[in-house]
CSV table of C-alpha atoms and ligand atoms in Angstrom, one decimal:
chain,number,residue,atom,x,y,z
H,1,UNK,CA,99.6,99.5,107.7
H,2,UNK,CA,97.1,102.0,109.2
H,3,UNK,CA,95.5,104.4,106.3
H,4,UNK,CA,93.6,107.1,106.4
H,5,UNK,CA,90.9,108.2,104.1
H,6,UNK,CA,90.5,112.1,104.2
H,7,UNK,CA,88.6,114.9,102.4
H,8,UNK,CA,87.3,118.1,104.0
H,9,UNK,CA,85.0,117.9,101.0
H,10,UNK,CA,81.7,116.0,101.5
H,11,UNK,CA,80.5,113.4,99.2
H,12,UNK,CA,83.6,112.9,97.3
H,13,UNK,CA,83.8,108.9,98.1
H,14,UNK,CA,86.0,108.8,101.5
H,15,UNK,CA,83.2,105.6,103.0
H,16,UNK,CA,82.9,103.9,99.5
H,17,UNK,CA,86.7,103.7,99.1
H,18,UNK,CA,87.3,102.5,103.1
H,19,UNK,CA,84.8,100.1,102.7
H,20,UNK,CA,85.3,98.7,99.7
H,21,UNK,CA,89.0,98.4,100.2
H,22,UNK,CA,88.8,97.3,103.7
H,23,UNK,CA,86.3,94.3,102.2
H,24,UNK,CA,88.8,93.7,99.4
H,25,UNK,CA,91.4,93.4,101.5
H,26,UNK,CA,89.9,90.9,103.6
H,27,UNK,CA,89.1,89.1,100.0
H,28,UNK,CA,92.6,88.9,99.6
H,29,UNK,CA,93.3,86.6,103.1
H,30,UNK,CA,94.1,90.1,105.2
H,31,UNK,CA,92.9,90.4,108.6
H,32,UNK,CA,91.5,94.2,108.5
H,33,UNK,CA,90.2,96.7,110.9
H,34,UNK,CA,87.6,99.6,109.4
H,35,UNK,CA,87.6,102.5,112.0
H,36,UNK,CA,84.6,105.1,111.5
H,37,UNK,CA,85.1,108.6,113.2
H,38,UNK,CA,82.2,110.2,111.1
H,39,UNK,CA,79.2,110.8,113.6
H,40,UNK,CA,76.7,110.7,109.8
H,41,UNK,CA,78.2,106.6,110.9
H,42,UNK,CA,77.9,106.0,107.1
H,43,UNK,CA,80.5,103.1,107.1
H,44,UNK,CA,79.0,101.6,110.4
H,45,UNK,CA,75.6,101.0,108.2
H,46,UNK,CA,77.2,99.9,105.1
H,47,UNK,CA,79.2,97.2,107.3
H,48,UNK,CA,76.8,96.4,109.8
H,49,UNK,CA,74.0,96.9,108.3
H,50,UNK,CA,70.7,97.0,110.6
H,51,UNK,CA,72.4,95.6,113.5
H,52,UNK,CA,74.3,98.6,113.7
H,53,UNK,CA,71.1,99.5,115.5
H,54,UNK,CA,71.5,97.5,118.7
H,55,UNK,CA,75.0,97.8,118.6
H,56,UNK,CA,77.6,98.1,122.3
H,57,UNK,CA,80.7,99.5,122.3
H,58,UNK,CA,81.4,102.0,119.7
H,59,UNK,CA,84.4,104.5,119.3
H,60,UNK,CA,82.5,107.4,121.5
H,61,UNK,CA,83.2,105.1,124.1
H,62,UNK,CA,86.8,104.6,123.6
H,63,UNK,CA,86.9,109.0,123.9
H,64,UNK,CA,84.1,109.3,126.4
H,65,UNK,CA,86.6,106.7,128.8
H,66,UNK,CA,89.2,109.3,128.0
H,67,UNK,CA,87.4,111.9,129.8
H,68,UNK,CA,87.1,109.9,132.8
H,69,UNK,CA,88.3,109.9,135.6
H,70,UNK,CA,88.3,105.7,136.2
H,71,UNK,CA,92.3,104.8,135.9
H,72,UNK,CA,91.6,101.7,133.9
H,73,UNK,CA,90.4,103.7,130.9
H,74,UNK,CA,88.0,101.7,128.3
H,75,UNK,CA,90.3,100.2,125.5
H,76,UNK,CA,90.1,100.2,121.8
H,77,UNK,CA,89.1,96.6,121.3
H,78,UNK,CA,86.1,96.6,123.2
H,79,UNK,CA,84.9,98.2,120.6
H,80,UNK,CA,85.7,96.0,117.5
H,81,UNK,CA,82.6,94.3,115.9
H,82,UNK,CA,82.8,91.4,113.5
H,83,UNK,CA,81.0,91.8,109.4
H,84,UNK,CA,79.3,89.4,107.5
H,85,UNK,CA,83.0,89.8,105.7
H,86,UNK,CA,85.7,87.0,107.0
H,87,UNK,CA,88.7,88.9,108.1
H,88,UNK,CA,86.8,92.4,108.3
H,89,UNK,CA,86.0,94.1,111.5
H,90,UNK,CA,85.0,96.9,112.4
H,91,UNK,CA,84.9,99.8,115.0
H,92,UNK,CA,81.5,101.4,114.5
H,93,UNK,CA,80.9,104.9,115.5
H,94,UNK,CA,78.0,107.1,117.1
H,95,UNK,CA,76.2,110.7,117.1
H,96,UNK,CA,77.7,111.0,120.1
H,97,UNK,CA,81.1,112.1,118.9
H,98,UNK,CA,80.0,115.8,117.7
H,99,UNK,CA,79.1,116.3,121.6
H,100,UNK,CA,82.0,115.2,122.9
H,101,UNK,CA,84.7,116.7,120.4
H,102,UNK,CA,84.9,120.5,122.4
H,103,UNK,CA,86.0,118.3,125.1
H,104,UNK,CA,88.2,116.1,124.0
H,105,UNK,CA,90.4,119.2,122.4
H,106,UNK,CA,90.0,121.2,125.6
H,107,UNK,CA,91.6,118.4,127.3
H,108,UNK,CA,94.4,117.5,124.6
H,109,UNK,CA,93.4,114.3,124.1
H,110,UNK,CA,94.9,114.4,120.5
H,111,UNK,CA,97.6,111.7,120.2
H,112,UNK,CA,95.5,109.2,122.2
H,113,UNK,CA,94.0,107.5,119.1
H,114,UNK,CA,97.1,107.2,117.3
H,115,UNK,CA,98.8,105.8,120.4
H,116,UNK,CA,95.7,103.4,121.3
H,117,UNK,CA,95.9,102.1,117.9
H,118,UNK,CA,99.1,101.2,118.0
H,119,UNK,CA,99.1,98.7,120.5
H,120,UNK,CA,95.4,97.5,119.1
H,121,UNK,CA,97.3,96.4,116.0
H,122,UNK,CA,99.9,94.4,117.3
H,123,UNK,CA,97.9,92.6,120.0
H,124,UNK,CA,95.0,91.6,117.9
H,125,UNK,CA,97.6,91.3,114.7
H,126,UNK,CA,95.4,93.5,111.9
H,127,UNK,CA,97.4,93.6,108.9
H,128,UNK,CA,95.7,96.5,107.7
H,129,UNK,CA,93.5,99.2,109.3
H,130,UNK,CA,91.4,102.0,107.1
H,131,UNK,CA,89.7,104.8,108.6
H,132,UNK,CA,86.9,107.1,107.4
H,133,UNK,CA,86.8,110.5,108.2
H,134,UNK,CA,84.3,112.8,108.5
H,135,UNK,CA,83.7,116.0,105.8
H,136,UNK,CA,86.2,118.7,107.9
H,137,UNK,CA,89.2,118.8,109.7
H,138,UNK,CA,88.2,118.8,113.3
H,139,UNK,CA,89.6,116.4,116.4
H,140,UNK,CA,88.6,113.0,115.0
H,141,UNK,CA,89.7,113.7,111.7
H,142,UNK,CA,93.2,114.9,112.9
H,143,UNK,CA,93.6,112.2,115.4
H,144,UNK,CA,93.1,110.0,112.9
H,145,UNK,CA,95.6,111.4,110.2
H,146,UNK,CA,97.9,111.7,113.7
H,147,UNK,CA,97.6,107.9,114.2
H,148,UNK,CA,98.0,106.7,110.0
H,149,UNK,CA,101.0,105.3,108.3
H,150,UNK,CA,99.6,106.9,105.2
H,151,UNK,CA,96.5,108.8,103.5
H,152,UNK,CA,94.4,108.2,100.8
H,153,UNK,CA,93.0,111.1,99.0
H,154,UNK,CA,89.3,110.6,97.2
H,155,UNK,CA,88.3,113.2,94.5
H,156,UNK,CA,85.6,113.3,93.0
H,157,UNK,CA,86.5,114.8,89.2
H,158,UNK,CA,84.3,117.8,90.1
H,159,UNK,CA,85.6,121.5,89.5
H,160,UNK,CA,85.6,122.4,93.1
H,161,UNK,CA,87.9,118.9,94.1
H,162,UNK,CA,91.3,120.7,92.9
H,163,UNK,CA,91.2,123.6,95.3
H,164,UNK,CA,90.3,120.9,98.0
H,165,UNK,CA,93.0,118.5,97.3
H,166,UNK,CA,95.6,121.4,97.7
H,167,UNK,CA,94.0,121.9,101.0
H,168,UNK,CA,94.2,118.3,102.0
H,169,UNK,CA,98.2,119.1,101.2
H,170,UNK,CA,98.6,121.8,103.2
H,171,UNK,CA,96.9,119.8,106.3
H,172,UNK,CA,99.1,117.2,105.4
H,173,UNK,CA,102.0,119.2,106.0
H,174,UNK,CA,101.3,120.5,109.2
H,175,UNK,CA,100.3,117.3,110.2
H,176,UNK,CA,103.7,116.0,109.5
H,177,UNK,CA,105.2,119.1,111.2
H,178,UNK,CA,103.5,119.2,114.1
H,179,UNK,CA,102.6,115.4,115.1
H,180,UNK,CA,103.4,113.2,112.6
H,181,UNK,CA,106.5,113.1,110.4
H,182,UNK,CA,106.0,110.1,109.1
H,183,UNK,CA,102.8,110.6,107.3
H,184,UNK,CA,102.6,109.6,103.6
H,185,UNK,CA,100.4,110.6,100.6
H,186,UNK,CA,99.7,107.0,99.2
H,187,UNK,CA,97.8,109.0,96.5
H,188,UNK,CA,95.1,110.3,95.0
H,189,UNK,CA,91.8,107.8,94.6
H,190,UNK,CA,89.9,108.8,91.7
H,191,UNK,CA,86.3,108.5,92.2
H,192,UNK,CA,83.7,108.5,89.8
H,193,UNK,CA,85.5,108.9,86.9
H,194,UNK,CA,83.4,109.5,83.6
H,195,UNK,CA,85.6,109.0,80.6
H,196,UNK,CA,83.6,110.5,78.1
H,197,UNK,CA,83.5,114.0,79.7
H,198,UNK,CA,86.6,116.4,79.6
H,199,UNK,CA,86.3,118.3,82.6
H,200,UNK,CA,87.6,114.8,84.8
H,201,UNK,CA,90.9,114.3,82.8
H,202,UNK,CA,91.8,118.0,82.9
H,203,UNK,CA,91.6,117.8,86.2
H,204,UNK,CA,93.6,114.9,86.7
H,205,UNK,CA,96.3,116.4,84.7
H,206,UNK,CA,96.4,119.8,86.7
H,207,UNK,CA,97.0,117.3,90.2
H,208,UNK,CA,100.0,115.3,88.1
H,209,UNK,CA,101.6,118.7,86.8
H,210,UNK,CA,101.8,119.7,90.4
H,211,UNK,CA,103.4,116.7,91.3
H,212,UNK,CA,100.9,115.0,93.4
H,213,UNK,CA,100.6,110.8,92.9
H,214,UNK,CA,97.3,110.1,91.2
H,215,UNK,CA,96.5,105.9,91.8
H,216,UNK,CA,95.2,103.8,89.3
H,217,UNK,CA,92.9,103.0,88.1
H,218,UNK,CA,90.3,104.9,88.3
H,219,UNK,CA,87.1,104.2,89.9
H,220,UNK,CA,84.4,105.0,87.1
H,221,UNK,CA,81.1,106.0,88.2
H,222,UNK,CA,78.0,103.5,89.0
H,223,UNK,CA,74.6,103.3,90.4
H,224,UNK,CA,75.6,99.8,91.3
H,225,UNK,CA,77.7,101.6,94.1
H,226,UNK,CA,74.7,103.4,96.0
H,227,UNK,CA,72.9,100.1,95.6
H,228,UNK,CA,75.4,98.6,97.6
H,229,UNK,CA,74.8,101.0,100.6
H,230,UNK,CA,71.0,100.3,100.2
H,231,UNK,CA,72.0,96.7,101.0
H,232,UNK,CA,74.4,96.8,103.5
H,233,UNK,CA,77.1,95.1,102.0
H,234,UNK,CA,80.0,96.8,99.9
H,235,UNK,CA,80.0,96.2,96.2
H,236,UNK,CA,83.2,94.4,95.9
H,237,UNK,CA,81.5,91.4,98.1
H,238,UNK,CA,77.9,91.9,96.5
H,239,UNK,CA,79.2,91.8,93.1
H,240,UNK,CA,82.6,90.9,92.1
H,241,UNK,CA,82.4,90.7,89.2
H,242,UNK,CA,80.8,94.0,88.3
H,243,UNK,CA,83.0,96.9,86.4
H,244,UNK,CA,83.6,98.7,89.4
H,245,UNK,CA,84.6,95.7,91.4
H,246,UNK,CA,87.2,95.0,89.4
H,247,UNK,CA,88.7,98.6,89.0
H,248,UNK,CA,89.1,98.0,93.5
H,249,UNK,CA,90.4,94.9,93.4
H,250,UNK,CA,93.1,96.0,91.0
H,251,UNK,CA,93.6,99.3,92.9
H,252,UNK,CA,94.1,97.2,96.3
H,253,UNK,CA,95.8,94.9,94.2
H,254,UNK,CA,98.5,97.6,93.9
H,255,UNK,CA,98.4,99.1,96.9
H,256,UNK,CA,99.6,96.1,98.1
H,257,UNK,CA,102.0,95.2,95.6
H,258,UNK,CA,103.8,98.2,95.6
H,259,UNK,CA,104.3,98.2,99.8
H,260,UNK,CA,105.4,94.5,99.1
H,261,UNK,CA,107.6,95.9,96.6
H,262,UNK,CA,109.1,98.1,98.5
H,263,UNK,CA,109.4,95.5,101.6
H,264,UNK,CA,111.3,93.3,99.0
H,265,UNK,CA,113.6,96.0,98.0
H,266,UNK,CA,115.0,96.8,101.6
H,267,UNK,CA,115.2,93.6,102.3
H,268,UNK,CA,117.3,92.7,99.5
H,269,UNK,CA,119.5,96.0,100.6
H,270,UNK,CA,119.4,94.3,104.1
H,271,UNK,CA,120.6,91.4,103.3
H,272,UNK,CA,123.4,93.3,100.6
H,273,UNK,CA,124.4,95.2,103.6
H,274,UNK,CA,124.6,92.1,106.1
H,275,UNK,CA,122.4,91.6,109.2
H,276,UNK,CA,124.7,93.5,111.6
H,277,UNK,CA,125.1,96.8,109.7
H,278,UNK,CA,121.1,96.8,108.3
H,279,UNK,CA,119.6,96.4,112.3
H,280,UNK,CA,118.9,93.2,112.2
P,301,LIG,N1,82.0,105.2,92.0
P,301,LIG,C1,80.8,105.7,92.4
P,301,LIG,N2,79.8,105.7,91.4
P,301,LIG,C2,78.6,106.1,91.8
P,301,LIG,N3,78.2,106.6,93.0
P,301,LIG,C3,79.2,106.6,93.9
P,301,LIG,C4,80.5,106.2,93.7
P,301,LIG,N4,81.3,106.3,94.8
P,301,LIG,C5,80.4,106.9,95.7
P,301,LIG,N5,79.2,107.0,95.2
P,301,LIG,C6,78.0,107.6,95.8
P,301,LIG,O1,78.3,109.0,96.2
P,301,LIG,C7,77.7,109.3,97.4
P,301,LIG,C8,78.8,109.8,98.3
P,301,LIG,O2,79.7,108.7,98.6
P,301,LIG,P1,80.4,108.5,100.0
P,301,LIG,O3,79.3,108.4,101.0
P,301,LIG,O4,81.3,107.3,99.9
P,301,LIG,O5,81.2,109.8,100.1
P,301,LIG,P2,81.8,110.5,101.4
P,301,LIG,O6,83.0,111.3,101.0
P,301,LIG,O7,82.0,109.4,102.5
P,301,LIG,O8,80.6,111.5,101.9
P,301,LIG,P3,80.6,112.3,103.3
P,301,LIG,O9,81.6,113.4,103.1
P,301,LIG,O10,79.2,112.7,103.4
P,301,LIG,O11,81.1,111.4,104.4
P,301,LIG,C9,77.0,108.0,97.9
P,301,LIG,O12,75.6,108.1,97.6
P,301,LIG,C10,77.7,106.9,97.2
P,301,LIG,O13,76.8,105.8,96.9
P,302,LIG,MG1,81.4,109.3,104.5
């Protein structure tokens, strides 16, 4: 399952929440793929720490091939890196990407993430791939909500986030009209979540009255989480067993539960309907 983590709005959690869930995941025996398309390369540092410094092959080089003109274009894969995480790779990115994005839409090379990563997954057998997105909608982040199976939406309990998660909607939509039908809201991450404050839960309760999906838990807030970029390695790994922690391993917890849910329940209608009639 390929998700992506998007918010035109800066600073509302979209590299804590990929990393962190990417790192859980891989926790939890998944072999996961962490793709950053933000030039700021936030969730290249946090996963690679400082040998993100000296690192070849990042995603600029996968769309700088594309601009080529060499007919064996540079793949995907040669740009996957190994963490200090078993299970969790990822594909690093690079300053390079704000220069070469005026290209890469004057050539319309939109749909060739989404159809590189496609065949990326199935060769190299990822169970689960989560990319961050940079803070606007502009060709990497499109491309990459062009080439998810579903989005996650961070928000950040501030007064501004409603306005911008109605946005997000509206993107969504003409993502799904234009390139990609299939796209799903998984829902809305809640990020720094005070309890004691009333502003947050308002604003929660505005997003559920308008129908959108609001995940649980909620992630509270915690300086524990910007110690973790300081270090280079993502909370859930540096401390389990911190607050925080917890509240992500119980949110992938039930990300994953409720897709395997929902693979149980059309199998079970497969197997009501008999082999021939479900596609089998
Ligand atoms: N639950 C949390 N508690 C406390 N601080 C947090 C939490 N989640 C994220 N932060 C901090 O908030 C800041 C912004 O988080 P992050 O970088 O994940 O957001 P972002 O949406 O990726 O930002 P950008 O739009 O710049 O890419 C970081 O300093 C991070 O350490
Ligand atoms: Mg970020």
């Amino acid at each position: 399952m390929k998700r992506v983590i998007f918010n035109q709005k800066g600073g509302v959690g979209k590299t804590s929440i990929t990393c962190n869930l990417a790192a859980q995941f891989a926790k939890m025996g998944r072999k996961v793929l962490a793709i950053d398309l933000d030039p700021q390369a936030n969730t290249s540092q946090y996963l690679l720490g400082d040998s993100y410094n000296n690192v070849e092959g990042t995603v600029a080089d996968f769309f700088s091939e594309l601009l080529s003109f060499k007919i064996f274009k540079g793949s995907l894969a040669a740009a996957i890196h190994k963490t200090a995480i078993p299970g969790l790779f990822v594909i690093p990115s690079s300053k390079d990407l704000a220069e070469l994005q005026q290209k890469l839409e004057n050539r319309y090379k939109i749909m060739k993430l989404a159809q590189a990563l496609e065949s990326l997954v199935s060769e190299e057998h990822f169970d689960d791939v989560f990319i961050d997105t940079p803070p606007s909608l502009n060709f990497f982040s499109m491309s990459a909500l062009i080439a998810a199976d579903s989005i996650l939406i961070p928000f950040d309990c501030d007064a501004f986030s409603v306005k911008a998660i109605h946005q997000v909607m509206n993107i969504v939509d003409e993502v799904r009209e234009d390139h990609n039908p299939h796209l799903k809201v998984e829902g809305i991450v809640i990020n720094q979540f005070q309890s004691q404050a009333k502003l947050p839960q308002e604003s929660i309760n505005s997003l559920m009255q308008s129908g959108l999906s609001v995940l649980t838990p909620y992630l509270t807030h915690s300086v524990a989480m910007k110690e973790s970029h300081e270090k280079s390695m993502p909370l859930v790994f540096m401390r389990s067993n911190h607050k925080l922690s917890q509240q992500y391993q119980e949110l992938a917890g039930n990300l994953l539960g409720s897709r395997q849910k929902k693979k149980a329940g059309k199998r079970n209608q497969s197997l009501l309907k008999g082999p021939a009639e479900a596609g089998l």
